[in-house]
PDB file of C-alpha atoms and ligand atoms in Angstrom:
ATOM      1  CA  MET A  21      13.044   9.013  -3.505  1.00 91.00           C
ATOM      2  CA  GLN A  22      11.861  11.759  -1.779  1.00 95.00           C
ATOM      3  CA  GLU A  23      12.290  12.051   2.278  1.00 97.00           C
ATOM      4  CA  LEU A  24       8.541  12.631   4.004  1.00 98.00           C
ATOM      5  CA  ALA A  25       9.661  12.016   7.615  1.00 96.00           C
ATOM      6  CA  ASP A  26      12.920  10.747   9.493  1.00 94.00           C
ATOM      7  CA  GLY A  27      13.315   7.612   7.508  1.00 96.00           C
ATOM      8  CA  ILE A  28      10.022   7.325   5.410  1.00 97.00           C
ATOM      9  CA  HIS A  29      10.605   7.789   1.883  1.00 98.00           C
ATOM     10  CA  VAL A  30       8.560   7.832  -1.099  1.00 98.00           C
ATOM     11  CA  VAL A  31       9.333   6.482  -4.579  1.00 97.00           C
ATOM     12  CA  TYR A  32       6.897   7.540  -7.255  1.00 97.00           C
ATOM     13  CA  GLY A  33       4.683   5.054  -9.396  1.00 97.00           C
ATOM     14  CA  ASP A  34       4.791   5.649 -13.138  1.00 92.00           C
ATOM     15  CA  GLU A  35       1.433   6.068 -15.210  1.00 91.00           C
ATOM     16  CA  GLU A  36       2.945   3.663 -18.212  1.00 91.00           C
ATOM     17  CA  PRO A  37       3.126   0.848 -17.426  1.00 93.00           C
ATOM     18  CA  LEU A  38       0.744   1.380 -14.173  1.00 94.00           C
ATOM     19  CA  SER A  39       3.003   1.381 -11.451  1.00 96.00           C
ATOM     20  CA  SER A  40       1.509   2.329  -7.492  1.00 98.00           C
ATOM     21  CA  ASN A  41       3.616   4.834  -5.369  1.00 98.00           C
ATOM     22  CA  VAL A  42       6.359   2.188  -3.108  1.00 98.00           C
ATOM     23  CA  TYR A  43       6.898   3.968   0.339  1.00 98.00           C
ATOM     24  CA  VAL A  44      10.181   2.867   1.758  1.00 98.00           C
ATOM     25  CA  LEU A  45      10.176   2.629   5.851  1.00 98.00           C
ATOM     26  CA  GLU A  46      13.963   2.415   6.419  1.00 97.00           C
ATOM     27  CA  GLY A  47      14.927   0.066   9.856  1.00 95.00           C
ATOM     28  CA  LYS A  48      17.783  -0.162  11.283  1.00 94.00           C
ATOM     29  CA  ASN A  49      19.095  -3.059   9.187  1.00 95.00           C
ATOM     30  CA  ALA A  50      15.899  -3.725   6.607  1.00 96.00           C
ATOM     31  CA  VAL A  51      13.372  -1.663   5.054  1.00 97.00           C
ATOM     32  CA  TRP A  52       9.697  -2.378   5.105  1.00 97.00           C
ATOM     33  CA  LEU A  53       7.683  -0.927   2.146  1.00 98.00           C
ATOM     34  CA  VAL A  54       4.120  -0.128   1.563  1.00 98.00           C
ATOM     35  CA  ASP A  55       3.252  -1.191  -1.425  1.00 98.00           C
ATOM     36  CA  SER A  56       5.993  -2.870  -4.278  1.00 98.00           C
ATOM     37  CA  GLY A  57       4.680  -1.037  -7.441  1.00 97.00           C
ATOM     38  CA  LEU A  58       5.810  -3.499 -10.650  1.00 96.00           C
ATOM     39  CA  ASN A  59       9.263  -2.755 -11.163  1.00 95.00           C
ATOM     40  CA  PRO A  60      11.436  -4.360  -7.993  1.00 97.00           C
ATOM     41  CA  ASP A  61      14.375  -3.449  -9.624  1.00 96.00           C
ATOM     42  CA  ARG A  62      14.005   0.349  -9.622  1.00 94.00           C
ATOM     43  CA  VAL A  63      13.117   0.657  -5.873  1.00 96.00           C
ATOM     44  CA  VAL A  64      15.959  -1.740  -4.620  1.00 96.00           C
ATOM     45  CA  SER A  65      18.118   0.616  -6.334  1.00 96.00           C
ATOM     46  CA  PHE A  66      17.384   3.549  -3.940  1.00 95.00           C
ATOM     47  CA  LEU A  67      17.394   0.916  -1.178  1.00 96.00           C
ATOM     48  CA  SER A  68      21.083   0.065   1.050  1.00 93.00           C
ATOM     49  CA  LYS A  69      18.806  -2.556   3.485  1.00 96.00           C
ATOM     50  CA  PRO A  70      17.356  -5.402   2.489  1.00 97.00           C
ATOM     51  CA  VAL A  71      13.629  -5.647   1.970  1.00 98.00           C
ATOM     52  CA  ALA A  72      11.839  -7.084   5.345  1.00 97.00           C
ATOM     53  CA  GLY A  73       8.878  -7.297   3.803  1.00 97.00           C
ATOM     54  CA  VAL A  74       6.015  -5.156   1.764  1.00 98.00           C
ATOM     55  CA  LEU A  75       2.412  -4.299   3.808  1.00 98.00           C
ATOM     56  CA  PHE A  76       0.213  -3.946   0.876  1.00 98.00           C
ATOM     57  CA  THR A  77      -2.852  -1.023   1.052  1.00 98.00           C
ATOM     58  CA  HIS A  78      -4.742  -3.914  -1.005  1.00 98.00           C
ATOM     59  CA  GLY A  79      -3.812  -6.765  -3.529  1.00 98.00           C
ATOM     60  CA  HIS A  80      -4.549  -4.511  -7.069  1.00 98.00           C
ATOM     61  CA  PHE A  81      -1.643  -6.134  -9.488  1.00 97.00           C
ATOM     62  CA  ASP A  82      -0.208  -2.548  -9.418  1.00 97.00           C
ATOM     63  CA  HIS A  83       1.063  -2.178  -6.038  1.00 98.00           C
ATOM     64  CA  VAL A  84       2.405  -6.209  -5.828  1.00 97.00           C
ATOM     65  CA  LEU A  85       3.685  -7.574  -9.178  1.00 97.00           C
ATOM     66  CA  GLY A  86       6.991  -6.244  -7.866  1.00 97.00           C
ATOM     67  CA  ALA A  87       6.969  -8.165  -4.607  1.00 98.00           C
ATOM     68  CA  LEU A  88       5.620 -11.285  -6.167  1.00 96.00           C
ATOM     69  CA  GLU A  89       8.669 -10.961  -8.968  1.00 96.00           C
ATOM     70  CA  ALA A  90      11.205 -10.489  -6.137  1.00 97.00           C
ATOM     71  CA  GLN A  91       9.389 -12.991  -3.837  1.00 97.00           C
ATOM     72  CA  TRP A  92       9.285 -10.174  -1.210  1.00 98.00           C
ATOM     73  CA  PRO A  93       7.181 -11.371   1.177  1.00 98.00           C
ATOM     74  CA  GLY A  94       3.825  -9.392   2.234  1.00 98.00           C
ATOM     75  CA  LEU A  95       1.264  -8.880   4.279  1.00 98.00           C
ATOM     76  CA  MET A  96      -2.363  -8.444   2.969  1.00 98.00           C
ATOM     77  CA  HIS A  97      -5.932  -7.886   4.249  1.00 98.00           C
ATOM     78  CA  ALA A  98      -7.690 -11.482   4.016  1.00 98.00           C
ATOM     79  CA  GLY A  99     -10.223  -9.543   2.193  1.00 98.00           C
ATOM     80  CA  ASP A 100      -7.903  -9.322  -1.205  1.00 98.00           C
ATOM     81  CA  LEU A 101      -5.739 -12.295  -0.480  1.00 97.00           C
ATOM     82  CA  ARG A 102      -9.158 -14.452  -1.077  1.00 96.00           C
ATOM     83  CA  VAL A 103      -9.675 -12.991  -4.166  1.00 96.00           C
ATOM     84  CA  LEU A 104      -6.309 -11.715  -5.171  1.00 96.00           C
ATOM     85  CA  GLU A 105      -7.010 -13.420  -8.655  1.00 95.00           C
ATOM     86  CA  ASP A 106     -10.449 -12.351  -9.035  1.00 95.00           C
ATOM     87  CA  LEU A 107      -8.763  -8.961  -8.476  1.00 95.00           C
ATOM     88  CA  ASN A 108      -6.686  -8.679 -11.052  1.00 96.00           C
ATOM     89  CA  ALA A 109      -8.285 -11.107 -13.784  1.00 93.00           C
ATOM     90  CA  ASP A 110      -8.598  -8.385 -16.204  1.00 90.00           C
ATOM     91  CA  TYR A 111      -4.914  -7.085 -15.722  1.00 90.00           C
ATOM     92  CA  ALA A 112      -2.095  -9.897 -14.849  1.00 87.00           C
ATOM     93  CA  ASP A 113      -1.594 -13.223 -13.579  1.00 85.00           C
ATOM     94  CA  THR A 114      -1.470 -12.790 -10.008  1.00 88.00           C
ATOM     95  CA  PRO A 115      -1.180 -15.869  -8.509  1.00 85.00           C
ATOM     96  CA  LYS A 116      -1.376 -16.917  -4.577  1.00 88.00           C
ATOM     97  CA  PRO A 117       1.837 -17.106  -3.730  1.00 92.00           C
ATOM     98  CA  ASP A 118       2.404 -18.769   0.380  1.00 95.00           C
ATOM     99  CA  PHE A 119       5.071 -15.830   0.921  1.00 98.00           C
ATOM    100  CA  PHE A 120       1.707 -13.470   0.934  1.00 98.00           C
ATOM    101  CA  LYS A 121       0.072 -13.767   4.573  1.00 97.00           C
ATOM    102  CA  PRO A 122      -3.196 -11.865   6.275  1.00 98.00           C
ATOM    103  CA  PHE A 123      -2.865  -9.424   8.716  1.00 97.00           C
ATOM    104  CA  SER A 124      -3.213 -10.698  12.197  1.00 93.00           C
ATOM    105  CA  GLY A 125      -4.316  -7.937  14.368  1.00 93.00           C
ATOM    106  CA  ASN A 126      -4.575  -3.967  13.636  1.00 95.00           C
ATOM    107  CA  VAL A 127      -1.047  -2.560  15.137  1.00 95.00           C
ATOM    108  CA  LEU A 128       1.943  -3.201  13.238  1.00 94.00           C
ATOM    109  CA  GLY A 129       5.338  -2.476  14.794  1.00 91.00           C
ATOM    110  CA  PHE A 130       9.035  -1.999  13.785  1.00 88.00           C
ATOM    111  CA  ASP A 131      12.353  -1.058  15.009  1.00 90.00           C
ATOM    112  CA  ASP A 132      10.695   2.985  15.596  1.00 90.00           C
ATOM    113  CA  PHE A 133       7.611   2.691  13.383  1.00 95.00           C
ATOM    114  CA  ALA A 134       4.150   1.896  14.994  1.00 95.00           C
ATOM    115  CA  LEU A 135       1.504   1.184  12.275  1.00 97.00           C
ATOM    116  CA  GLU A 136      -2.295   1.274  12.985  1.00 98.00           C
ATOM    117  CA  LEU A 137      -4.233  -0.651  10.389  1.00 98.00           C
ATOM    118  CA  PHE A 138      -7.701   0.348   9.365  1.00 98.00           C
ATOM    119  CA  HIS A 139      -9.805  -1.879   7.002  1.00 98.00           C
ATOM    120  CA  THR A 140     -11.044   0.795   4.618  1.00 98.00           C
ATOM    121  CA  PRO A 141     -13.118  -1.431   1.657  1.00 98.00           C
ATOM    122  CA  GLY A 142     -15.010   0.192  -1.557  1.00 98.00           C
ATOM    123  CA  HIS A 143     -12.216   0.092  -3.889  1.00 98.00           C
ATOM    124  CA  THR A 144     -11.381  -3.436  -3.325  1.00 98.00           C
ATOM    125  CA  PRO A 145     -12.740  -5.802  -0.324  1.00 98.00           C
ATOM    126  CA  GLY A 146      -9.570  -6.308   1.231  1.00 98.00           C
ATOM    127  CA  SER A 147      -8.543  -2.206   1.048  1.00 98.00           C
ATOM    128  CA  VAL A 148      -6.333  -0.740   4.108  1.00 98.00           C
ATOM    129  CA  CYS A 149      -4.927   2.671   5.108  1.00 98.00           C
ATOM    130  CA  PHE A 150      -2.120   2.678   7.464  1.00 98.00           C
ATOM    131  CA  LEU A 151      -1.705   5.436  10.026  1.00 98.00           C
ATOM    132  CA  GLU A 152       2.242   5.945  11.037  1.00 98.00           C
ATOM    133  CA  LYS A 153       1.558   7.213  14.397  1.00 96.00           C
ATOM    134  CA  ASN A 154       5.497   9.109  15.057  1.00 96.00           C
ATOM    135  CA  SER A 155       4.993  10.845  11.929  1.00 97.00           C
ATOM    136  CA  GLY A 156       1.696  11.353  11.547  1.00 98.00           C
ATOM    137  CA  ILE A 157       1.790   9.885   7.741  1.00 98.00           C
ATOM    138  CA  LEU A 158      -1.575   7.907   6.367  1.00 98.00           C
ATOM    139  CA  PHE A 159      -0.876   5.871   3.817  1.00 98.00           C
ATOM    140  CA  SER A 160      -3.907   5.662   1.683  1.00 98.00           C
ATOM    141  CA  GLY A 161      -4.042   3.191  -1.233  1.00 98.00           C
ATOM    142  CA  ASP A 162      -6.137   3.924  -3.797  1.00 98.00           C
ATOM    143  CA  THR A 163      -8.769   4.259  -1.252  1.00 98.00           C
ATOM    144  CA  LYS A 164      -8.353   8.310  -0.722  1.00 98.00           C
ATOM    145  CA  PHE A 165      -5.881  10.068  -3.186  1.00 98.00           C
ATOM    146  CA  SER A 166      -4.494  13.855  -2.812  1.00 97.00           C
ATOM    147  CA  HIS A 167      -6.206  17.198  -4.063  1.00 96.00           C
ATOM    148  CA  GLY A 168      -9.892  15.959  -3.453  1.00 96.00           C
ATOM    149  CA  GLY A 169      -9.590  12.581  -5.512  1.00 98.00           C
ATOM    150  CA  VAL A 170     -11.271   9.078  -4.208  1.00 98.00           C
ATOM    151  CA  GLY A 171     -10.825   5.846  -5.042  1.00 98.00           C
ATOM    152  CA  ARG A 172     -12.260   4.291  -8.038  1.00 97.00           C
ATOM    153  CA  THR A 173     -15.467   1.440  -7.428  1.00 98.00           C
ATOM    154  CA  ASP A 174     -16.191   0.332 -10.417  1.00 97.00           C
ATOM    155  CA  LEU A 175     -13.550  -2.411 -10.659  1.00 96.00           C
ATOM    156  CA  TRP A 176     -14.073  -6.209 -10.085  1.00 96.00           C
ATOM    157  CA  GLY A 177     -15.072  -5.952  -5.966  1.00 97.00           C
ATOM    158  CA  GLY A 178     -15.672  -1.793  -5.506  1.00 98.00           C
ATOM    159  CA  ASN A 179     -18.349  -1.044  -3.281  1.00 98.00           C
ATOM    160  CA  SER A 180     -19.323   2.440  -3.844  1.00 98.00           C
ATOM    161  CA  SER A 181     -21.351   2.406  -0.516  1.00 98.00           C
ATOM    162  CA  ALA A 182     -18.430   0.740   1.239  1.00 98.00           C
ATOM    163  CA  LEU A 183     -15.929   3.771  -0.286  1.00 98.00           C
ATOM    164  CA  ASP A 184     -18.189   6.338   1.338  1.00 98.00           C
ATOM    165  CA  GLU A 185     -17.858   5.012   4.727  1.00 98.00           C
ATOM    166  CA  SER A 186     -14.454   4.435   4.998  1.00 98.00           C
ATOM    167  CA  LEU A 187     -13.735   7.615   3.229  1.00 98.00           C
ATOM    168  CA  SER A 188     -15.675   8.966   6.530  1.00 98.00           C
ATOM    169  CA  LEU A 189     -13.466   6.703   9.314  1.00 98.00           C
ATOM    170  CA  LEU A 190     -10.668   8.539   7.383  1.00 98.00           C
ATOM    171  CA  GLU A 191     -11.938  11.798   7.828  1.00 97.00           C
ATOM    172  CA  ARG A 192     -12.237  11.498  11.464  1.00 98.00           C
ATOM    173  CA  LEU A 193      -8.548  10.028  11.909  1.00 98.00           C
ATOM    174  CA  ASP A 194      -6.043  12.848  13.038  1.00 96.00           C
ATOM    175  CA  TYR A 195      -3.101  12.845  10.020  1.00 98.00           C
ATOM    176  CA  ARG A 196      -0.770  15.307   8.927  1.00 97.00           C
ATOM    177  CA  LEU A 197       0.135  14.011   5.401  1.00 98.00           C
ATOM    178  CA  LEU A 198      -1.430  11.685   3.100  1.00 98.00           C
ATOM    179  CA  ALA A 199       0.469   9.289   1.188  1.00 98.00           C
ATOM    180  CA  PRO A 200      -1.337   7.704  -1.617  1.00 98.00           C
ATOM    181  CA  GLY A 201      -0.959   5.002  -3.998  1.00 98.00           C
ATOM    182  CA  HIS A 202      -0.529   7.670  -6.897  1.00 98.00           C
ATOM    183  CA  GLY A 203       0.319  10.866  -7.318  1.00 97.00           C
ATOM    184  CA  ASP A 204       1.034  13.424  -4.852  1.00 97.00           C
ATOM    185  CA  VAL A 205       1.689  13.006  -1.461  1.00 98.00           C
ATOM    186  CA  GLN A 206       0.011  16.080   0.112  1.00 95.00           C
TER     187      GLN A 206
HETATM  188 ZN1   ZN B 386      -6.381  -0.370  -7.062  1.00 79.61          ZN
END
């Protein structure tokens, strides 16, 4: 686990089997995660506080299966929550659990963290990015990667013109660190 800012760490994901990066936001009594990766035990081994919930950048299996297994409550954009099974039909069984809920509003705050949510469709219909205001970290999911990479749009629900618009939106944001769903933080 690597520290990115005060109270914010990354647990890097794997390529085989494919698992997303997991970001840990440590509050006073509990942690929030950005995405859950595949393996909840691996994430928990780094934590000294319980998981209060998961903020999902989107609904792909490599970001959500860990939370499904651990039954962590999660918040996901309604655009992906509605079609969770379709999104993952080619990869893994992802039932829609009652402990996943849609976001309500675009500002999320807990303990000392203040996140603004941006709907950035293209990779999936309900992809979002979160900007943590105090640290200037942008959690960009599979919409934008480090070293100039961008999300693929050839999977179910992908849309390349929507992705282009989402990437232009991100260009206009003022952030210090890009924290993507896979690969390096930059
Ligand atoms: Zn994805």
